[in-house]
Coordinates of C-alpha atoms in Angstrom, one line a residue:
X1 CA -26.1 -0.1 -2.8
X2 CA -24.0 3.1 -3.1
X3 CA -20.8 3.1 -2.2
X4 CA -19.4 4.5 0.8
X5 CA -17.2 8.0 0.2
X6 CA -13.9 7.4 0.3
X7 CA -14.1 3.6 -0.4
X8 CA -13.7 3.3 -4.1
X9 CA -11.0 5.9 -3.8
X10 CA -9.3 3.5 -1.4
X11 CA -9.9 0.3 -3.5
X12 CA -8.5 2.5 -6.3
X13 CA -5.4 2.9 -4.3
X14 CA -5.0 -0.7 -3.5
X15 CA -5.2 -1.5 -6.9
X16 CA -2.7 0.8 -8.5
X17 CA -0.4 -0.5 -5.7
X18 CA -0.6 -4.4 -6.3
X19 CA -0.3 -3.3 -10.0
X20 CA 2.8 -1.3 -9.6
X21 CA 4.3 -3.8 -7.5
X22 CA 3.3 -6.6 -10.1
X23 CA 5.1 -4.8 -12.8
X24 CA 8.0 -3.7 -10.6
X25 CA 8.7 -7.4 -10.0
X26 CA 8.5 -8.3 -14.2
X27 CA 10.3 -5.5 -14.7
X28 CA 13.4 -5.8 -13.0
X29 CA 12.8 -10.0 -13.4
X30 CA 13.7 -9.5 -17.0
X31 CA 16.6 -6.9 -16.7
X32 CA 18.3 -8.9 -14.4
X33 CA 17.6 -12.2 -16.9
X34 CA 18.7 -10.3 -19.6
X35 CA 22.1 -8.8 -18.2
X36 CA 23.3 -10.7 -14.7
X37 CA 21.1 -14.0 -14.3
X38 CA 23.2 -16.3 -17.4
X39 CA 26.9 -15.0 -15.0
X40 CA 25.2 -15.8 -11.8
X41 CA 23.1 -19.1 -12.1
X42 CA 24.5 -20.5 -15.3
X43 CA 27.9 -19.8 -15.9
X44 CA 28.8 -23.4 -16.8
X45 CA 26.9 -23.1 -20.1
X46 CA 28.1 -21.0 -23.2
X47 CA 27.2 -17.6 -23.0
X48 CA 24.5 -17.9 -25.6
X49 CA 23.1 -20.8 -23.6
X50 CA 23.2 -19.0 -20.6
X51 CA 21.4 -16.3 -21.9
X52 CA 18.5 -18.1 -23.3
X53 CA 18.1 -20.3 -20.1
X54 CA 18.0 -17.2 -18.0
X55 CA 15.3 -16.2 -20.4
X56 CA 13.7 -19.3 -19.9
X57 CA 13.2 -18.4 -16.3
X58 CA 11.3 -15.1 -17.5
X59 CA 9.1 -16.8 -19.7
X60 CA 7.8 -19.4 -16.5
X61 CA 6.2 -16.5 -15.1
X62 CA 3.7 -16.7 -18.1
X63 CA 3.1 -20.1 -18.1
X64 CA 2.4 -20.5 -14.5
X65 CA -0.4 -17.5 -14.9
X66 CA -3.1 -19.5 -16.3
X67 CA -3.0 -22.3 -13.3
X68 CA -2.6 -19.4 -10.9
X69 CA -6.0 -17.8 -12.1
X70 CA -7.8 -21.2 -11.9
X71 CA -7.3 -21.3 -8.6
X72 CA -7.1 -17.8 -7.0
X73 CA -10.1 -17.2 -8.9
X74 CA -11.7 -19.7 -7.2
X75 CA -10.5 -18.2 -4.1
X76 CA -11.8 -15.1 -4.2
X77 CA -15.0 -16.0 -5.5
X78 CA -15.6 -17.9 -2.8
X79 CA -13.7 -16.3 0.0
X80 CA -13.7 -12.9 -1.2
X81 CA -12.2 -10.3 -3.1
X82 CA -10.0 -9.1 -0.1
X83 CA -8.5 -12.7 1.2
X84 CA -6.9 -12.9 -2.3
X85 CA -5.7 -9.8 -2.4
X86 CA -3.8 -10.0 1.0
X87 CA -2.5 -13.0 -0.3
X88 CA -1.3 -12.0 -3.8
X89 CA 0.6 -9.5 -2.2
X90 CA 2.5 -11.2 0.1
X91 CA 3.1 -13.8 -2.3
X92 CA 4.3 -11.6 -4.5
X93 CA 6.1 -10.2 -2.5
X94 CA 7.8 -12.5 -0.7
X95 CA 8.7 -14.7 -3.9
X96 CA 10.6 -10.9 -5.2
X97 CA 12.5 -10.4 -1.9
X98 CA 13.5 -13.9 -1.6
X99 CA 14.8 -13.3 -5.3
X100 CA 17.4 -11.1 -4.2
X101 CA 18.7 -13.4 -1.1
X102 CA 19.6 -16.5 -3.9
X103 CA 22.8 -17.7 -3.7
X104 CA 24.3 -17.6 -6.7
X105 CA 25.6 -21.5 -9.1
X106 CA 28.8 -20.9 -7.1
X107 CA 27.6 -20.9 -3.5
X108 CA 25.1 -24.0 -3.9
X109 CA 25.8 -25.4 -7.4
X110 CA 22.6 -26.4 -9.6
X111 CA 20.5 -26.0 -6.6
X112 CA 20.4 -22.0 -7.3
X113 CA 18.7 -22.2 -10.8
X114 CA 15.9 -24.7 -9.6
X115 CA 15.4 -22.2 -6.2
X116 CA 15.1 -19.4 -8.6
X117 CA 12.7 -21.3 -11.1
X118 CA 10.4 -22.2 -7.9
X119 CA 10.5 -18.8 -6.8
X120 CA 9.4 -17.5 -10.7
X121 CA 7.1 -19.4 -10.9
X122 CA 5.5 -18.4 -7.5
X123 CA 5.3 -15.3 -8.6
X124 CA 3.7 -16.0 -11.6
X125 CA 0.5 -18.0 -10.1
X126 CA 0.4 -14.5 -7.9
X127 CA 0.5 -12.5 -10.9
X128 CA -2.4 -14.4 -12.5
X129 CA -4.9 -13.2 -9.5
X130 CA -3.4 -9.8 -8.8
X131 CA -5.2 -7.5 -11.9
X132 CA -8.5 -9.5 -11.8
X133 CA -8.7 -9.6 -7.8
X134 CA -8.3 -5.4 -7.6
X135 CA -10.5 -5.0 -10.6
X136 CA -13.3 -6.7 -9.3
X137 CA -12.8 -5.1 -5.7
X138 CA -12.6 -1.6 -7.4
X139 CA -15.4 -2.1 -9.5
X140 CA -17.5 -3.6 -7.0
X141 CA -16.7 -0.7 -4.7
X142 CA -17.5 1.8 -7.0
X143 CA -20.0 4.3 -7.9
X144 CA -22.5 2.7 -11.0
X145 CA -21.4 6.2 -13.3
X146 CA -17.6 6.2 -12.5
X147 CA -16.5 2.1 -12.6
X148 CA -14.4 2.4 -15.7
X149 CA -12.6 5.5 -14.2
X150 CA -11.9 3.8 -10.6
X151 CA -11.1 0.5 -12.0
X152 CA -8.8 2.2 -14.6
X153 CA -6.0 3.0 -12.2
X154 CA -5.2 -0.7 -11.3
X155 CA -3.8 -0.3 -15.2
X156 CA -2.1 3.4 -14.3
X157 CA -0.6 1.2 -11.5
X158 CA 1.5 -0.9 -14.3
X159 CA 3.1 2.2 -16.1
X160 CA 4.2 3.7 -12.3
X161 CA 5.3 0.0 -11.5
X162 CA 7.6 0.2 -15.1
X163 CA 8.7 3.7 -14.3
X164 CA 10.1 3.0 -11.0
X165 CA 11.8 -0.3 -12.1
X166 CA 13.4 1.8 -14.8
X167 CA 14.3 4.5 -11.5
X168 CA 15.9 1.9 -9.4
X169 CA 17.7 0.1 -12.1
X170 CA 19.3 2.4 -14.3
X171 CA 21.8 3.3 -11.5
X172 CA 22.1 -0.3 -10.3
X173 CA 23.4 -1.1 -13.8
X174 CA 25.8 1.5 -14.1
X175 CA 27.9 -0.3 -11.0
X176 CA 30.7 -1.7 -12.1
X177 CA 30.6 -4.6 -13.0
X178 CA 32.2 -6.7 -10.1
X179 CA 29.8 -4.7 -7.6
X180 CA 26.7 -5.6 -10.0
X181 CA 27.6 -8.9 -9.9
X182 CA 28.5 -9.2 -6.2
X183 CA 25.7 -7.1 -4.9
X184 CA 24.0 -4.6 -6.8
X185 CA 21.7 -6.4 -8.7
X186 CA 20.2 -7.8 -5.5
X187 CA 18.9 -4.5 -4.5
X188 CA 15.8 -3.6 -6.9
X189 CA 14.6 -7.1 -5.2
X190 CA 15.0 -6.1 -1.8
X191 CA 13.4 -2.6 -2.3
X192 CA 10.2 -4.5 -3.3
X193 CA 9.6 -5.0 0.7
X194 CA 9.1 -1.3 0.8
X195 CA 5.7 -1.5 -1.7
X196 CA 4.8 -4.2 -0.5
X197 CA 4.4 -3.4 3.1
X198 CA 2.8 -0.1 2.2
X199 CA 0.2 -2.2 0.3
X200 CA -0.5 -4.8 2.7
X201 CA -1.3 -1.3 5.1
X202 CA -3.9 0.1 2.5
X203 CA -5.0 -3.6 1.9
X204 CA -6.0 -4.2 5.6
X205 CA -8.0 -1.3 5.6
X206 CA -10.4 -2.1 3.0
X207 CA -14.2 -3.4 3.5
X208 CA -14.8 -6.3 1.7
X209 CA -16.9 -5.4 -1.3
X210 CA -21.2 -5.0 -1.1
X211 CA -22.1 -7.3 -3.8
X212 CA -20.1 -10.2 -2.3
X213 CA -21.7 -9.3 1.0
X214 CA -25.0 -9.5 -0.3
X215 CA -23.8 -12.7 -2.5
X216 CA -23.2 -14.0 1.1
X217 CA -26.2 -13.1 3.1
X218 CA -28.3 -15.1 0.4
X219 CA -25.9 -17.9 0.9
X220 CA -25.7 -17.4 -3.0
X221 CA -22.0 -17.9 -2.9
X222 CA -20.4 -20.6 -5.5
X223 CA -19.3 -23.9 -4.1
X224 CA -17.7 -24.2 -7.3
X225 CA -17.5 -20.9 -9.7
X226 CA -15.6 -22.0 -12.6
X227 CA -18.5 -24.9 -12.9
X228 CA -20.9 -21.8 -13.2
X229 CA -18.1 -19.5 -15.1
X230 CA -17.8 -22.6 -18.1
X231 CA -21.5 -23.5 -17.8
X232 CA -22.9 -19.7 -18.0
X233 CA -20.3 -17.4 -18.8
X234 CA -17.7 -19.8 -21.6
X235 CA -18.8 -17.0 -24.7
X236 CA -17.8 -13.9 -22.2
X237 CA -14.1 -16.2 -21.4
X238 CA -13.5 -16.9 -25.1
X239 CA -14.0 -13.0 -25.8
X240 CA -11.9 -12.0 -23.2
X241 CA -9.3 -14.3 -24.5
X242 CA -9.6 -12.7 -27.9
X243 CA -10.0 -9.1 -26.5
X244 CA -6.9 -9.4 -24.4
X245 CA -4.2 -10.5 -27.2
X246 CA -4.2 -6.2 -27.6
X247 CA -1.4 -7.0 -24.8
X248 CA 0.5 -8.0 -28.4
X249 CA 0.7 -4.3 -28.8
X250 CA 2.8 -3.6 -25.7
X251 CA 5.0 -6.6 -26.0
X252 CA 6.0 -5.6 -29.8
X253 CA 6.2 -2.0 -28.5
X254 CA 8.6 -2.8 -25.5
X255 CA 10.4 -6.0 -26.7
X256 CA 10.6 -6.6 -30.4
X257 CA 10.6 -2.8 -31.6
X258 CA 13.6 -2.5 -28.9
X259 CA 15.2 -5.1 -30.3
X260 CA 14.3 -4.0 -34.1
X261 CA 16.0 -0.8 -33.4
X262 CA 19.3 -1.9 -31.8
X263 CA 20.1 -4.3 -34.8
X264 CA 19.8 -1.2 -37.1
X265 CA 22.0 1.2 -34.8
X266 CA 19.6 2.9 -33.0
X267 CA 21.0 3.9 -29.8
X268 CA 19.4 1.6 -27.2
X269 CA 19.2 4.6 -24.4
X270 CA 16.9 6.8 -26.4
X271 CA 14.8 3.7 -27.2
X272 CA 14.4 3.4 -23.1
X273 CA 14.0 6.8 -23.2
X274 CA 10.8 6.3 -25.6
X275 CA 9.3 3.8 -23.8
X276 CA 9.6 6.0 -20.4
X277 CA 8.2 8.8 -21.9
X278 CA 5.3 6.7 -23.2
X279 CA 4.4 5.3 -19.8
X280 CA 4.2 8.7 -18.2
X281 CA 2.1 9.9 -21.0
X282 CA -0.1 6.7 -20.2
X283 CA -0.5 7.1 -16.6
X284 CA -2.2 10.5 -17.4
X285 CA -4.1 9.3 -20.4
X286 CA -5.6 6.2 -18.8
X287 CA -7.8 7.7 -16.6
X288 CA -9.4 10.2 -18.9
X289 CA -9.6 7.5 -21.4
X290 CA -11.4 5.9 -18.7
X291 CA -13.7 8.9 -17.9
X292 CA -14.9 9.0 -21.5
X293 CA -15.7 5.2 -21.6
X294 CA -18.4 6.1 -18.5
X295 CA -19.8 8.4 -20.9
X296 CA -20.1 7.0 -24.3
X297 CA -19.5 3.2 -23.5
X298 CA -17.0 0.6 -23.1
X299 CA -17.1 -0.5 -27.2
X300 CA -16.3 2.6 -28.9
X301 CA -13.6 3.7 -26.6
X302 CA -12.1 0.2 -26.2
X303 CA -12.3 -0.3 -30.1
X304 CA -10.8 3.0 -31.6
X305 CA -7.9 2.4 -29.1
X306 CA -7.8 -1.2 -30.5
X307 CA -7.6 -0.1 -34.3
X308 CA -5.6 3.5 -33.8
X309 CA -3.0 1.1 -32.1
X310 CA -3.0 -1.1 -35.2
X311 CA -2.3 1.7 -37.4
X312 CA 0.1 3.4 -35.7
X313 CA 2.5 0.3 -35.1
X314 CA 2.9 1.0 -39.5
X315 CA 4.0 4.5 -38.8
X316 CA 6.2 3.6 -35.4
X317 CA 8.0 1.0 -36.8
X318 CA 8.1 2.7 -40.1
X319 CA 10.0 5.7 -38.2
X320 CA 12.9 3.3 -36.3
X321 CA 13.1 1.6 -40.0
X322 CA 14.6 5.0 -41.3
X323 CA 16.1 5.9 -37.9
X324 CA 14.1 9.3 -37.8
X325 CA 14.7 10.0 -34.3
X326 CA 11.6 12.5 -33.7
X327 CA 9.1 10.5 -35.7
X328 CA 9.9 7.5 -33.2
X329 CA 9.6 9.8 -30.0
X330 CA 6.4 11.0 -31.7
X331 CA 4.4 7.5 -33.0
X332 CA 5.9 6.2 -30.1
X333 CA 4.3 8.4 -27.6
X334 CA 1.2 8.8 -29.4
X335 CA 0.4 5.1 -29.8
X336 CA 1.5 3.3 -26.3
X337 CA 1.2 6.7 -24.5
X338 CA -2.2 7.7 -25.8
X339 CA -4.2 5.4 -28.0
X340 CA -3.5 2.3 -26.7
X341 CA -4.0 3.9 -23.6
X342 CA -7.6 3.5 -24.9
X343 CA -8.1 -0.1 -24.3
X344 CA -5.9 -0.1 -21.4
X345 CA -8.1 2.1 -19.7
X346 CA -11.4 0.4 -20.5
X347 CA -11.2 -3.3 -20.5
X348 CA -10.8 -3.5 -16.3
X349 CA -14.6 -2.1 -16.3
X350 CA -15.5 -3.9 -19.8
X351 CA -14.7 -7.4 -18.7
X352 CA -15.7 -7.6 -15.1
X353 CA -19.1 -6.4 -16.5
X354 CA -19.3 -9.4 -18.3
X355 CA -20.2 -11.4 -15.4
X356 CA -21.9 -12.0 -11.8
X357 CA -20.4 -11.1 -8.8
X358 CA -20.2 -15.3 -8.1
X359 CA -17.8 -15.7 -11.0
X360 CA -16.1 -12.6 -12.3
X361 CA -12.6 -12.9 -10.6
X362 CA -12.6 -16.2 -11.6
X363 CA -13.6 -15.0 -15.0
X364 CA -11.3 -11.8 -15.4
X365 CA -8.8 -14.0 -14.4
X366 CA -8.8 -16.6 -16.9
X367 CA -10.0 -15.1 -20.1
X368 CA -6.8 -12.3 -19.3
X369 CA -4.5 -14.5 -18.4
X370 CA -4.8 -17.0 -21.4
X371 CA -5.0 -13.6 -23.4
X372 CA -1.9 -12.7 -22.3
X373 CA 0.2 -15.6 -22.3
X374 CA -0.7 -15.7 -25.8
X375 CA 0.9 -11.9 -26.1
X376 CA 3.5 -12.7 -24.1
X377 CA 5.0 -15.2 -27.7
X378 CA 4.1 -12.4 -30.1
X379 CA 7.8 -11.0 -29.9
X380 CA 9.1 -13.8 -30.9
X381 CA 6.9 -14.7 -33.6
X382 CA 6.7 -11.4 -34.8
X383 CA 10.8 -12.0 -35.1
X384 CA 10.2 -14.5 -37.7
X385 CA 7.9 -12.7 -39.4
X386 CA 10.1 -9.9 -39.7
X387 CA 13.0 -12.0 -41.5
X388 CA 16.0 -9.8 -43.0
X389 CA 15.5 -6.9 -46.1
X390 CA 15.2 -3.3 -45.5
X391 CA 10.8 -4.6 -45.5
X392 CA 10.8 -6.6 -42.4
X393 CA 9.2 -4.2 -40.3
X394 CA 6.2 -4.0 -42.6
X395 CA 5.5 -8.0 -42.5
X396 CA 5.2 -7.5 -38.5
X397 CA 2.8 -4.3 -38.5
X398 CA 0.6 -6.3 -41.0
X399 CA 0.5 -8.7 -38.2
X400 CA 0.1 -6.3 -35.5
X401 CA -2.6 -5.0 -37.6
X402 CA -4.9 -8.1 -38.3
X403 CA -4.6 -9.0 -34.5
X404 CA -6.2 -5.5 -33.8
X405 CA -8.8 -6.1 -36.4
X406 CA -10.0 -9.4 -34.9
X407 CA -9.7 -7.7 -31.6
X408 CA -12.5 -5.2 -32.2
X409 CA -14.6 -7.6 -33.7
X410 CA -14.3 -9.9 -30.4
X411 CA -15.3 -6.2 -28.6
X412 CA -18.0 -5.3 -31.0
X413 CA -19.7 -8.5 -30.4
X414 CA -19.9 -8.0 -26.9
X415 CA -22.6 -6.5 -25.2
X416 CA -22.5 -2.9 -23.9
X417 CA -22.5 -2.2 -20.1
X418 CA -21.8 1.2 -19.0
X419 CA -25.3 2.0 -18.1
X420 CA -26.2 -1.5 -16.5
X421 CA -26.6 -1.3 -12.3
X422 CA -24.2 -3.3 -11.0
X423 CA -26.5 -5.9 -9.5
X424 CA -27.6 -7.0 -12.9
X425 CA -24.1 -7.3 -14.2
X426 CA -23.7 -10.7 -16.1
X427 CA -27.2 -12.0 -14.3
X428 CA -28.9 -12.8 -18.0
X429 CA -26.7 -15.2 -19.1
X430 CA -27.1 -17.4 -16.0
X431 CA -29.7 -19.9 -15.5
X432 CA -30.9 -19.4 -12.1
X433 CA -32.9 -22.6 -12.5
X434 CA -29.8 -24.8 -13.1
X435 CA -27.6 -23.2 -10.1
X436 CA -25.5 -25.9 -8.3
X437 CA -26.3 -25.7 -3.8
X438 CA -24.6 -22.8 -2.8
X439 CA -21.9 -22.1 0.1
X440 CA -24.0 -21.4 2.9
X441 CA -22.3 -19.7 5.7
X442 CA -20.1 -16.4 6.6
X443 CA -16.8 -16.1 4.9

């Protein structure tokens, strides 16, 4: 079925939205964790303590991901790509606004922490069916010779979604600090209502997708898709799993290379700085990267970005270990900006190829989720890898380097998919003569 003009450009717009918005929400989240949460909602612990419990907060979001895939991507497998959608954006949504109208530890005592804890964690079940809900309605929308390109910009969507944050909150944080405190940092919250109603707008407008149409029609809709998923599809979630830990990449790159850097006097500003520069880069280089993958493949596109990012992170962190200023704009650029835009670019297409329409938001969802819950600890055991000597940053790009390694070898065992139609996408590793009764019915 070819897809109707203008449709996969819409779903491409959808995506990049919910994606921005997604990474709006972490972005800010952690700032505000990091420099106002411990005053606000713990000050009766020692600052140190306050600190790492506001941290704690950050790091629910994560944990909650993996329960919030099993059951939105049961959802929209089910229901449909666009129900879930709708709903991870209001969700989302909703749980960021409602952020920024806490009161603080002062106003209701203990009561403030758990609100915001419930609210986190909210935000992180939304999180977990955000990416693979507009990846599979992108890909499902698009044309057979363009899926990696279209789906492509639901991963753009995170760099605009990190470059705004950084827009809205550098100013905030310049307040002083009895207005920050009061007042200010309550603001990036509330400007997430803006996004998000400009989302739900596109969202409202889309179609819901033609395979899951047809999937319905032949009442060939899962009454329980994970069943199918672990039954048919576990080897495709265990690669996934092992494909997604790349995400290590951007978590050393944006939180333990900051961190690196500012213990050895490297002025914190230009690190930002490097990291915005790098995400503008990416929201260019995505796409193309993208384009190429619908030429050549998925595995040689996804790979070389895979291993070029595991070299690189030698010379990057290399160049902050001798505080060569240029070297670090350049490595730094050229690895996030560019090569790992590589992987970024492809594995939207390369994953949700892996499996039916019946299970694959329940399948991009929890292979990438697990993935990146695992990246999500690299920083910090990358920060006991790293120890103390004027050598520690070459124990954490050995590290860096073996998880890319077994990365590409979790890719190059895959099978390749850019030429398959999309009808037969994942159909050869069910067994049609095993299939549980189906939902019969119009969703």
């Amino acid at each position: 079925m070819t897809p109707k003009a203008g449709r996969p450009r819409r779903a491409a717009l959808a995506g990049w939205i919910g994606s921005a918005l997604e990474y709006y929400d972490f972005f800010i989240y952690g700032t505000a964790a990091a420099l106002v949460f411990q005053r606000i909602f713990f000050p009766e612990a020692d600052p140190v303590t306050g600190t790492l419990l506001s941290l704690a907060t950050f790091g629910v979001g994560y944990v909650a991901r993996p329960l919030g895939a099993l059951f939105l991507g049961h959802l929209g497998d089910r229901l449909g790509r666009k129900r879930v959608l709708v709903l991870t954006l209001l969700l989302m949504g909703m749980s960021t606004f409602l952020v920024g109208c806490l009161p603080t530890y002062n106003d209701i005592g203990v009561a403030a922490p758990i609100a915001l804890v419930v609210l986190r964690l909210l935000q992180g079940v939304s999180a977990a069916g955000e990416q693979a809900g507009a990846n599979s309605m992108t890909l499902e929308h698009s044309p057979e010779n363009k899926r990696a390109y279209y789906t492509s910009f639901t991963l753009s969507g995170t760099q605009g979604g990190q470059i705004l944050a950084t827009a809205v909150f550098l100013p905030i944080a310049a307040l002083p600090e009895e207005q920050l405190f009061a007042w200010g940092w309550r603001i990036p919250f509330w400007i997430s209502a803006v996004v998000v109603l400009i989302g739900f707008v596109i969202r409202q407008t889309l179609d819901e997708t033609p395979e899951f149409k047809k999937e319905v029609s032949g009442s060939e809709v899962a009454q329980l898709p994970t069943a199918v998923l672990f039954r048919d599809h576990w080897a495709a979630v265990l690669r996934i799993v092992v494909a997604a830990v790349i995400a290590s990449v951007s978590t050393i790159f944006t939180v333990f290379a900051l961190d690196y850097a500012v213990s050895l006097g490297v002025d914190r500003a230009f690190m930002l700085w490097v990291g915005v520069l790098a995400n503008i880069t990416a929201l260019f280089a995505i796409p193309l990267c993208a384009k190429l993958a619908d030429r050549i493949g998925r595995k040689p596109v996804f790979i070389a970005g895979s291993l070029g990012s595991g070299v690189l992170m030698f010379a990057y962190l290399w160049s902050i270990s001798v505080d060569n200023r240029v070297l670090i704009l350049v490595f730094g650029i050229v690895m996030f900006g560019v090569v790992y835009s590589a992987a970024n670019g492809v594995w939207p297409a390369f994953y949700g190829e892996m499996f039916t329409t019946r299970v694959r938001l329940s399948g991009m969802a929890i292979g990438t989720q697990i993935g990146f819950a695992i990246a999500g600890f690299m920083p910090s055991l990358a920060v006991w890898l790293a120890g103390s000597g004027e050598r520690s940053w070459f124990g954490v790009s050995m590290f860096v380097g073996a998880l890319c390694v077994v990365n590409a070898i979790a890719v190059a065992s895959g099978k390749e998919t850019h030429r398959v139609p999309t009808a037969e996408l994942g159909r050869k590793a069910e067994r049609d003569d095993t299939r549980e009764p189906a939902m019969s019915g119009n969703v």
